[in-house]
Amino acid sequence: MSTTVHIHVFTTEAELAQAAAKRIVDRVRADASAVVGLATGSSPVAVYAEWGRQARELGLDQSGVRGFALDEYLGLDPSDPRSYHAVIRRDAVAGAGLNAELVRIPDGSGRPDAAEEYERTIMEAGGVDVQVLGLGRNGHLGFNEPGSSATSRTRVVSLAETTISDNARFFERQEDVPTAAITQGLGTIFEARELLVIAVGPAKAAAVQAAIEGEVTEALPASLLQTHQNVHWFLDEAAAAGLAAVG
Ligand code: GLP
């Protein structure tokens, strides 16, 4: 199987957002019921807003676009503003102008069947056409922390210390950050037909470099992207600074 990696580097976040959003919008123009995978985190926020802007400018009907979020904390109510239900509704659904009824988010209530049901729902939708991804400083994808299996499916996981401290900025105290989550597995994510990885800022440079140029290892989940057939990296100059191929 041949793999293709496309690395796009931009001077400004606005340019990055425009180019990444255009790939999604082109997909929706080609298929009004496209399935888009949605990531949380700060990195894709500008992309969602720009996606919404381009869609409005084109008068694009997005009422049939389907969405699947990557992950959710365990134990936060969907009405909690820090839950990924709230974040996805605010950043992705409102930002991109999606039909909330067609956007699914993993159930973080701890219900035993939740993971399996989520997998089934993605399968029944025909899989994800284009998946937006952020990147943890430790190379995590969704909440697949270092050591996650390349073939993992949606499941409940424990969060790494670095993730808890990185995400503490959204909580009053670090002790308030949930220590577990439900996340699509790496095997689930890699079934998406196209992956758009968004990384901005110097804090991501080491993970970006290792993911693109380093060894393919479960110790750095993002390095497993090297085995996917169709990955587009959208980077700003700071996030791309460690790359030999670009610098
Ligand atoms: C969280 C999410 C990830 C996301 C990461 C990076 O941990 N579970 O899916 O990629 O944050 O977030 P940011 O883009 O804010 O750096």
PDB file of C-alpha atoms and ligand atoms in Angstrom:
ATOM      1  CA  MET A   1       0.000   0.000   0.000  1.00  0.00           C
ATOM      2  CA  SER A   2       1.509   3.325  -0.997  1.00  0.00           C
ATOM      3  CA  THR A   3       1.285   6.168   1.476  1.00  0.00           C
ATOM      4  CA  THR A   4       1.220   9.852   0.670  1.00  0.00           C
ATOM      5  CA  VAL A   5       1.944  12.636   3.086  1.00  0.00           C
ATOM      6  CA  HIS A   6       1.245  16.239   2.174  1.00  0.00           C
ATOM      7  CA  ILE A   7       2.833  18.917   4.318  1.00  0.00           C
ATOM      8  CA  HIS A   8       1.410  22.417   4.043  1.00  0.00           C
ATOM      9  CA  VAL A   9       3.176  25.198   5.965  1.00  0.00           C
ATOM     10  CA  PHE A  10       1.654  28.673   6.400  1.00  0.00           C
ATOM     11  CA  THR A  11       2.907  31.998   7.678  1.00  0.00           C
ATOM     12  CA  THR A  12      -0.352  32.921   9.374  1.00  0.00           C
ATOM     13  CA  GLU A  13      -3.051  30.925  11.092  1.00  0.00           C
ATOM     14  CA  ALA A  14      -5.623  32.630   8.884  1.00  0.00           C
ATOM     15  CA  GLU A  15      -3.992  31.230   5.740  1.00  0.00           C
ATOM     16  CA  LEU A  16      -3.748  27.806   7.325  1.00  0.00           C
ATOM     17  CA  ALA A  17      -7.436  27.893   8.250  1.00  0.00           C
ATOM     18  CA  GLN A  18      -8.420  28.980   4.738  1.00  0.00           C
ATOM     19  CA  ALA A  19      -6.566  26.108   3.078  1.00  0.00           C
ATOM     20  CA  ALA A  20      -7.711  23.425   5.527  1.00  0.00           C
ATOM     21  CA  ALA A  21     -11.316  24.652   5.431  1.00  0.00           C
ATOM     22  CA  LYS A  22     -11.257  24.637   1.634  1.00  0.00           C
ATOM     23  CA  ARG A  23     -10.478  20.905   1.597  1.00  0.00           C
ATOM     24  CA  ILE A  24     -13.510  20.236   3.800  1.00  0.00           C
ATOM     25  CA  VAL A  25     -15.782  22.600   1.869  1.00  0.00           C
ATOM     26  CA  ASP A  26     -14.734  21.005  -1.438  1.00  0.00           C
ATOM     27  CA  ARG A  27     -15.715  17.646   0.000  1.00  0.00           C
ATOM     28  CA  VAL A  28     -19.120  18.944   1.099  1.00  0.00           C
ATOM     29  CA  ARG A  29     -19.686  20.524  -2.331  1.00  0.00           C
ATOM     30  CA  ALA A  30     -19.028  17.129  -3.901  1.00  0.00           C
ATOM     31  CA  ASP A  31     -21.235  15.262  -1.419  1.00  0.00           C
ATOM     32  CA  ALA A  32     -23.954  17.060   0.533  1.00  0.00           C
ATOM     33  CA  SER A  33     -24.082  14.206   3.056  1.00  0.00           C
ATOM     34  CA  ALA A  34     -20.307  13.982   3.575  1.00  0.00           C
ATOM     35  CA  VAL A  35     -19.120  12.564   6.892  1.00  0.00           C
ATOM     36  CA  VAL A  36     -16.631  14.806   8.666  1.00  0.00           C
ATOM     37  CA  GLY A  37     -14.652  13.779  11.747  1.00  0.00           C
ATOM     38  CA  LEU A  38     -14.404  16.577  14.291  1.00  0.00           C
ATOM     39  CA  ALA A  39     -11.598  17.223  16.787  1.00  0.00           C
ATOM     40  CA  THR A  40     -11.691  19.411  19.876  1.00  0.00           C
ATOM     41  CA  GLY A  41      -8.787  21.558  21.104  1.00  0.00           C
ATOM     42  CA  SER A  42      -7.714  25.073  20.183  1.00  0.00           C
ATOM     43  CA  SER A  43      -5.953  24.119  16.946  1.00  0.00           C
ATOM     44  CA  PRO A  44      -9.013  23.477  14.735  1.00  0.00           C
ATOM     45  CA  VAL A  45     -11.166  26.373  16.020  1.00  0.00           C
ATOM     46  CA  ALA A  46     -10.091  28.795  13.276  1.00  0.00           C
ATOM     47  CA  VAL A  47     -10.574  26.057  10.663  1.00  0.00           C
ATOM     48  CA  TYR A  48     -14.184  25.492  11.756  1.00  0.00           C
ATOM     49  CA  ALA A  49     -14.913  29.232  11.683  1.00  0.00           C
ATOM     50  CA  GLU A  50     -13.377  29.563   8.218  1.00  0.00           C
ATOM     51  CA  TRP A  51     -15.285  26.476   7.012  1.00  0.00           C
ATOM     52  CA  GLY A  52     -18.501  28.199   8.115  1.00  0.00           C
ATOM     53  CA  ARG A  53     -17.479  31.434   6.403  1.00  0.00           C
ATOM     54  CA  GLN A  54     -16.653  29.747   3.093  1.00  0.00           C
ATOM     55  CA  ALA A  55     -19.869  27.707   3.214  1.00  0.00           C
ATOM     56  CA  ARG A  56     -21.950  30.851   3.767  1.00  0.00           C
ATOM     57  CA  GLU A  57     -20.119  32.678   1.000  1.00  0.00           C
ATOM     58  CA  LEU A  58     -20.916  29.848  -1.413  1.00  0.00           C
ATOM     59  CA  GLY A  59     -24.480  29.487  -0.155  1.00  0.00           C
ATOM     60  CA  LEU A  60     -23.695  25.841   0.557  1.00  0.00           C
ATOM     61  CA  ASP A  61     -26.487  23.729   2.038  1.00  0.00           C
ATOM     62  CA  GLN A  62     -24.835  21.911   4.952  1.00  0.00           C
ATOM     63  CA  SER A  63     -28.020  20.522   6.488  1.00  0.00           C
ATOM     64  CA  GLY A  64     -27.108  16.974   5.418  1.00  0.00           C
ATOM     65  CA  VAL A  65     -23.467  17.005   6.550  1.00  0.00           C
ATOM     66  CA  ARG A  66     -22.805  14.377   9.190  1.00  0.00           C
ATOM     67  CA  GLY A  67     -20.205  14.711  11.940  1.00  0.00           C
ATOM     68  CA  PHE A  68     -18.478  12.442  14.442  1.00  0.00           C
ATOM     69  CA  ALA A  69     -16.425  13.808  17.318  1.00  0.00           C
ATOM     70  CA  LEU A  70     -13.296  11.973  18.376  1.00  0.00           C
ATOM     71  CA  ASP A  71     -13.656  11.891  22.105  1.00  0.00           C
ATOM     72  CA  GLU A  72     -15.303  12.974  25.350  1.00  0.00           C
ATOM     73  CA  TYR A  73     -14.241  13.142  28.979  1.00  0.00           C
ATOM     74  CA  LEU A  74     -15.666  10.514  31.253  1.00  0.00           C
ATOM     75  CA  GLY A  75     -18.061  11.828  33.868  1.00  0.00           C
ATOM     76  CA  LEU A  76     -18.778  15.363  32.614  1.00  0.00           C
ATOM     77  CA  ASP A  77     -22.427  16.039  31.832  1.00  0.00           C
ATOM     78  CA  PRO A  78     -23.048  17.168  28.214  1.00  0.00           C
ATOM     79  CA  SER A  79     -24.408  20.421  29.651  1.00  0.00           C
ATOM     80  CA  ASP A  80     -21.069  21.112  31.382  1.00  0.00           C
ATOM     81  CA  PRO A  81     -19.312  23.856  29.350  1.00  0.00           C
ATOM     82  CA  ARG A  82     -16.012  21.978  29.715  1.00  0.00           C
ATOM     83  CA  SER A  83     -17.427  18.769  28.227  1.00  0.00           C
ATOM     84  CA  TYR A  84     -16.519  18.009  24.634  1.00  0.00           C
ATOM     85  CA  HIS A  85     -20.252  17.911  23.896  1.00  0.00           C
ATOM     86  CA  ALA A  86     -20.258  21.629  24.710  1.00  0.00           C
ATOM     87  CA  VAL A  87     -16.969  22.321  22.921  1.00  0.00           C
ATOM     88  CA  ILE A  88     -18.060  20.544  19.728  1.00  0.00           C
ATOM     89  CA  ARG A  89     -21.432  22.331  19.752  1.00  0.00           C
ATOM     90  CA  ARG A  90     -19.733  25.696  20.203  1.00  0.00           C
ATOM     91  CA  ASP A  91     -16.609  25.403  18.036  1.00  0.00           C
ATOM     92  CA  ALA A  92     -17.548  22.906  15.333  1.00  0.00           C
ATOM     93  CA  VAL A  93     -21.350  22.918  15.025  1.00  0.00           C
ATOM     94  CA  ALA A  94     -21.834  26.660  15.494  1.00  0.00           C
ATOM     95  CA  GLY A  95     -18.474  27.584  13.923  1.00  0.00           C
ATOM     96  CA  ALA A  96     -18.906  25.576  10.719  1.00  0.00           C
ATOM     97  CA  GLY A  97     -22.691  25.957  10.578  1.00  0.00           C
ATOM     98  CA  LEU A  98     -23.602  22.276  10.899  1.00  0.00           C
ATOM     99  CA  ASN A  99     -26.891  20.573  11.654  1.00  0.00           C
ATOM    100  CA  ALA A 100     -26.478  19.608  15.342  1.00  0.00           C
ATOM    101  CA  GLU A 101     -28.848  16.671  14.931  1.00  0.00           C
ATOM    102  CA  LEU A 102     -26.409  14.965  12.577  1.00  0.00           C
ATOM    103  CA  VAL A 103     -23.351  15.426  14.789  1.00  0.00           C
ATOM    104  CA  ARG A 104     -22.521  12.545  17.131  1.00  0.00           C
ATOM    105  CA  ILE A 105     -20.260  12.747  20.165  1.00  0.00           C
ATOM    106  CA  PRO A 106     -19.121   9.763  22.265  1.00  0.00           C
ATOM    107  CA  ASP A 107     -21.176   9.195  25.420  1.00  0.00           C
ATOM    108  CA  GLY A 108     -18.961   9.899  28.427  1.00  0.00           C
ATOM    109  CA  SER A 109     -21.455   8.666  31.000  1.00  0.00           C
ATOM    110  CA  GLY A 110     -19.609   5.387  31.457  1.00  0.00           C
ATOM    111  CA  ARG A 111     -22.490   3.357  29.994  1.00  0.00           C
ATOM    112  CA  PRO A 112     -20.999  -0.066  29.123  1.00  0.00           C
ATOM    113  CA  ASP A 113     -22.296  -0.249  25.524  1.00  0.00           C
ATOM    114  CA  ALA A 114     -21.348   3.304  24.577  1.00  0.00           C
ATOM    115  CA  ALA A 115     -18.055   2.521  22.815  1.00  0.00           C
ATOM    116  CA  GLU A 116     -19.391  -0.349  20.744  1.00  0.00           C
ATOM    117  CA  GLU A 117     -22.472   1.648  19.759  1.00  0.00           C
ATOM    118  CA  TYR A 118     -20.318   4.562  18.637  1.00  0.00           C
ATOM    119  CA  GLU A 119     -18.256   2.276  16.411  1.00  0.00           C
ATOM    120  CA  ARG A 120     -21.452   0.869  14.917  1.00  0.00           C
ATOM    121  CA  THR A 121     -22.868   4.337  14.230  1.00  0.00           C
ATOM    122  CA  ILE A 122     -19.711   5.376  12.364  1.00  0.00           C
ATOM    123  CA  MET A 123     -19.813   2.158  10.355  1.00  0.00           C
ATOM    124  CA  GLU A 124     -23.506   2.618   9.507  1.00  0.00           C
ATOM    125  CA  ALA A 125     -22.728   6.133   8.261  1.00  0.00           C
ATOM    126  CA  GLY A 126     -20.300   4.555   5.787  1.00  0.00           C
ATOM    127  CA  GLY A 127     -17.165   5.711   7.628  1.00  0.00           C
ATOM    128  CA  VAL A 128     -15.549   9.132   7.833  1.00  0.00           C
ATOM    129  CA  ASP A 129     -14.688  10.950   4.593  1.00  0.00           C
ATOM    130  CA  VAL A 130     -12.450  13.629   6.045  1.00  0.00           C
ATOM    131  CA  GLN A 131     -11.170  13.661   9.610  1.00  0.00           C
ATOM    132  CA  VAL A 132      -9.893  16.799  11.338  1.00  0.00           C
ATOM    133  CA  LEU A 133      -7.205  16.031  13.919  1.00  0.00           C
ATOM    134  CA  GLY A 134      -5.234  17.995  16.481  1.00  0.00           C
ATOM    135  CA  LEU A 135      -2.103  16.722  18.115  1.00  0.00           C
ATOM    136  CA  GLY A 136      -1.144  16.444  21.769  1.00  0.00           C
ATOM    137  CA  ARG A 137       2.336  17.570  22.825  1.00  0.00           C
ATOM    138  CA  ASN A 138       3.004  13.922  23.603  1.00  0.00           C
ATOM    139  CA  GLY A 139       1.838  12.898  20.132  1.00  0.00           C
ATOM    140  CA  HIS A 140      -1.620  11.761  21.165  1.00  0.00           C
ATOM    141  CA  LEU A 141      -4.506  11.673  18.685  1.00  0.00           C
ATOM    142  CA  GLY A 142      -7.968  12.097  20.165  1.00  0.00           C
ATOM    143  CA  PHE A 143      -7.267  10.720  23.617  1.00  0.00           C
ATOM    144  CA  ASN A 144      -5.086   7.872  22.331  1.00  0.00           C
ATOM    145  CA  GLU A 145      -2.114   8.358  24.608  1.00  0.00           C
ATOM    146  CA  PRO A 146       1.399   6.969  24.028  1.00  0.00           C
ATOM    147  CA  GLY A 147       1.275   3.168  24.107  1.00  0.00           C
ATOM    148  CA  SER A 148      -2.167   2.951  22.464  1.00  0.00           C
ATOM    149  CA  SER A 149      -2.439   0.126  19.961  1.00  0.00           C
ATOM    150  CA  ALA A 150      -2.440   1.029  16.265  1.00  0.00           C
ATOM    151  CA  THR A 151      -5.524  -1.177  15.884  1.00  0.00           C
ATOM    152  CA  SER A 152      -7.427   0.152  18.921  1.00  0.00           C
ATOM    153  CA  ARG A 153     -11.145   0.869  18.631  1.00  0.00           C
ATOM    154  CA  THR A 154     -13.405   3.260  20.561  1.00  0.00           C
ATOM    155  CA  ARG A 155     -12.892   2.611  24.271  1.00  0.00           C
ATOM    156  CA  VAL A 156     -12.437   4.132  27.696  1.00  0.00           C
ATOM    157  CA  VAL A 157      -8.858   5.247  28.415  1.00  0.00           C
ATOM    158  CA  SER A 158      -6.846   6.885  31.197  1.00  0.00           C
ATOM    159  CA  LEU A 159      -5.313  10.253  30.425  1.00  0.00           C
ATOM    160  CA  ALA A 160      -1.560  10.862  30.533  1.00  0.00           C
ATOM    161  CA  GLU A 161      -0.140  13.319  33.063  1.00  0.00           C
ATOM    162  CA  THR A 162       0.960  15.713  30.285  1.00  0.00           C
ATOM    163  CA  THR A 163      -2.584  15.729  28.869  1.00  0.00           C
ATOM    164  CA  ILE A 164      -4.124  16.418  32.265  1.00  0.00           C
ATOM    165  CA  SER A 165      -1.750  19.331  32.856  1.00  0.00           C
ATOM    166  CA  ASP A 166      -2.161  20.678  29.277  1.00  0.00           C
ATOM    167  CA  ASN A 167      -5.951  20.563  29.563  1.00  0.00           C
ATOM    168  CA  ALA A 168      -6.003  22.024  33.093  1.00  0.00           C
ATOM    169  CA  ARG A 169      -6.255  25.473  31.481  1.00  0.00           C
ATOM    170  CA  PHE A 170      -9.923  24.767  30.799  1.00  0.00           C
ATOM    171  CA  PHE A 171     -10.653  23.885  34.443  1.00  0.00           C
ATOM    172  CA  GLU A 172     -10.463  25.852  37.658  1.00  0.00           C
ATOM    173  CA  ARG A 173      -7.988  23.464  39.281  1.00  0.00           C
ATOM    174  CA  GLN A 174      -5.852  20.641  37.864  1.00  0.00           C
ATOM    175  CA  GLU A 175      -7.667  18.252  40.267  1.00  0.00           C
ATOM    176  CA  ASP A 176     -10.903  19.007  38.401  1.00  0.00           C
ATOM    177  CA  VAL A 177      -9.628  17.591  35.069  1.00  0.00           C
ATOM    178  CA  PRO A 178     -11.174  14.159  34.472  1.00  0.00           C
ATOM    179  CA  THR A 179      -8.555  11.399  34.480  1.00  0.00           C
ATOM    180  CA  ALA A 180     -10.412   9.196  31.991  1.00  0.00           C
ATOM    181  CA  ALA A 181     -12.135   9.620  28.644  1.00  0.00           C
ATOM    182  CA  ILE A 182     -13.863   7.732  25.860  1.00  0.00           C
ATOM    183  CA  THR A 183     -12.046   8.061  22.539  1.00  0.00           C
ATOM    184  CA  GLN A 184     -12.188   6.678  19.040  1.00  0.00           C
ATOM    185  CA  GLY A 185      -9.308   4.247  18.707  1.00  0.00           C
ATOM    186  CA  LEU A 186      -6.346   4.713  16.394  1.00  0.00           C
ATOM    187  CA  GLY A 187      -7.712   1.893  14.224  1.00  0.00           C
ATOM    188  CA  THR A 188     -11.033   3.744  14.047  1.00  0.00           C
ATOM    189  CA  ILE A 189      -9.422   7.092  13.187  1.00  0.00           C
ATOM    190  CA  PHE A 190      -7.169   5.593  10.511  1.00  0.00           C
ATOM    191  CA  GLU A 191     -10.183   4.212   8.643  1.00  0.00           C
ATOM    192  CA  ALA A 192     -11.104   7.789   7.674  1.00  0.00           C
ATOM    193  CA  ARG A 193     -10.419   8.271   3.966  1.00  0.00           C
ATOM    194  CA  GLU A 194      -8.552  11.552   4.445  1.00  0.00           C
ATOM    195  CA  LEU A 195      -6.889  12.996   7.538  1.00  0.00           C
ATOM    196  CA  LEU A 196      -6.248  16.716   8.093  1.00  0.00           C
ATOM    197  CA  VAL A 197      -3.860  17.252  10.996  1.00  0.00           C
ATOM    198  CA  ILE A 198      -3.745  20.792  12.355  1.00  0.00           C
ATOM    199  CA  ALA A 199      -0.803  21.879  14.521  1.00  0.00           C
ATOM    200  CA  VAL A 200       0.188  25.419  15.424  1.00  0.00           C
ATOM    201  CA  GLY A 201       2.753  26.973  17.719  1.00  0.00           C
ATOM    202  CA  PRO A 202       6.217  26.046  19.009  1.00  0.00           C
ATOM    203  CA  ALA A 203       4.889  23.664  21.674  1.00  0.00           C
ATOM    204  CA  LYS A 204       3.918  21.224  18.903  1.00  0.00           C
ATOM    205  CA  ALA A 205       7.218  21.353  16.954  1.00  0.00           C
ATOM    206  CA  ALA A 206       8.847  18.345  18.609  1.00  0.00           C
ATOM    207  CA  ALA A 207       5.767  16.137  18.269  1.00  0.00           C
ATOM    208  CA  VAL A 208       5.293  17.212  14.630  1.00  0.00           C
ATOM    209  CA  GLN A 209       8.923  16.443  13.780  1.00  0.00           C
ATOM    210  CA  ALA A 210       8.846  13.036  15.470  1.00  0.00           C
ATOM    211  CA  ALA A 211       5.476  12.169  13.931  1.00  0.00           C
ATOM    212  CA  ILE A 212       6.540  12.985  10.368  1.00  0.00           C
ATOM    213  CA  GLU A 213      10.237  12.110  10.347  1.00  0.00           C
ATOM    214  CA  GLY A 214      10.717   9.791  13.306  1.00  0.00           C
ATOM    215  CA  GLU A 215      10.267   6.094  13.871  1.00  0.00           C
ATOM    216  CA  VAL A 216       6.768   4.662  13.464  1.00  0.00           C
ATOM    217  CA  THR A 217       5.954   3.626  17.007  1.00  0.00           C
ATOM    218  CA  GLU A 218       2.961   3.247  19.314  1.00  0.00           C
ATOM    219  CA  ALA A 219       5.028   5.260  21.822  1.00  0.00           C
ATOM    220  CA  LEU A 220       4.120   8.304  19.688  1.00  0.00           C
ATOM    221  CA  PRO A 221       0.618   7.687  18.279  1.00  0.00           C
ATOM    222  CA  ALA A 222       0.907  10.457  15.666  1.00  0.00           C
ATOM    223  CA  SER A 223       3.895   8.671  14.087  1.00  0.00           C
ATOM    224  CA  LEU A 224       1.422   5.938  13.046  1.00  0.00           C
ATOM    225  CA  LEU A 225      -0.019   8.511  10.628  1.00  0.00           C
ATOM    226  CA  GLN A 226       2.941   7.575   8.417  1.00  0.00           C
ATOM    227  CA  THR A 227       1.082   4.340   7.618  1.00  0.00           C
ATOM    228  CA  HIS A 228      -2.069   6.148   6.395  1.00  0.00           C
ATOM    229  CA  GLN A 229      -2.600   6.602   2.663  1.00  0.00           C
ATOM    230  CA  ASN A 230      -3.874  10.160   2.644  1.00  0.00           C
ATOM    231  CA  VAL A 231      -2.665  12.563   5.323  1.00  0.00           C
ATOM    232  CA  HIS A 232      -2.489  16.346   5.027  1.00  0.00           C
ATOM    233  CA  TRP A 233      -0.533  18.223   7.670  1.00  0.00           C
ATOM    234  CA  PHE A 234      -1.510  21.890   8.112  1.00  0.00           C
ATOM    235  CA  LEU A 235       1.254  23.618  10.074  1.00  0.00           C
ATOM    236  CA  ASP A 236       2.333  27.111  10.917  1.00  0.00           C
ATOM    237  CA  GLU A 237       6.036  27.919  10.718  1.00  0.00           C
ATOM    238  CA  ALA A 238       6.560  27.442  14.454  1.00  0.00           C
ATOM    239  CA  ALA A 239       5.033  23.959  14.457  1.00  0.00           C
ATOM    240  CA  ALA A 240       7.036  23.043  11.338  1.00  0.00           C
ATOM    241  CA  ALA A 241      10.328  24.421  12.667  1.00  0.00           C
ATOM    242  CA  GLY A 242      11.871  21.017  13.470  1.00  0.00           C
ATOM    243  CA  LEU A 243      11.208  19.441  10.087  1.00  0.00           C
ATOM    244  CA  ALA A 244      14.273  18.744   7.962  1.00  0.00           C
ATOM    245  CA  ALA A 245      12.117  18.332   4.866  1.00  0.00           C
ATOM    246  CA  VAL A 246      10.634  21.812   5.200  1.00  0.00           C
ATOM    247  CA  GLY A 247      13.235  23.964   6.967  1.00  0.00           C
TER     248      GLY A 247
HETATM  249  C1  GLP B   1      -7.120  17.324  23.603  1.00  0.00           C
HETATM  250  C2  GLP B   1      -7.935  16.509  22.587  1.00  0.00           C
HETATM  251  C3  GLP B   1      -7.140  16.211  21.349  1.00  0.00           C
HETATM  252  C4  GLP B   1      -6.460  17.475  20.844  1.00  0.00           C
HETATM  253  C5  GLP B   1      -5.516  17.987  21.904  1.00  0.00           C
HETATM  254  C6  GLP B   1      -4.676  19.178  21.455  1.00  0.00           C
HETATM  255  O1  GLP B   1      -6.335  16.549  24.417  1.00  0.00           O
HETATM  256  N1  GLP B   1      -8.417  15.288  23.142  1.00  0.00           N
HETATM  257  O2  GLP B   1      -7.974  15.649  20.364  1.00  0.00           O
HETATM  258  O3  GLP B   1      -5.784  17.214  19.650  1.00  0.00           O
HETATM  259  O4  GLP B   1      -6.321  18.349  23.014  1.00  0.00           O
HETATM  260  O5  GLP B   1      -5.345  20.362  21.716  1.00  0.00           O
HETATM  261  P1  GLP B   1      -4.870  21.795  21.240  1.00  0.00           P
HETATM  262  O6  GLP B   1      -5.220  21.879  19.821  1.00  0.00           O
HETATM  263  O7  GLP B   1      -5.668  22.729  22.086  1.00  0.00           O
HETATM  264  O8  GLP B   1      -3.414  21.882  21.489  1.00  0.00           O
END
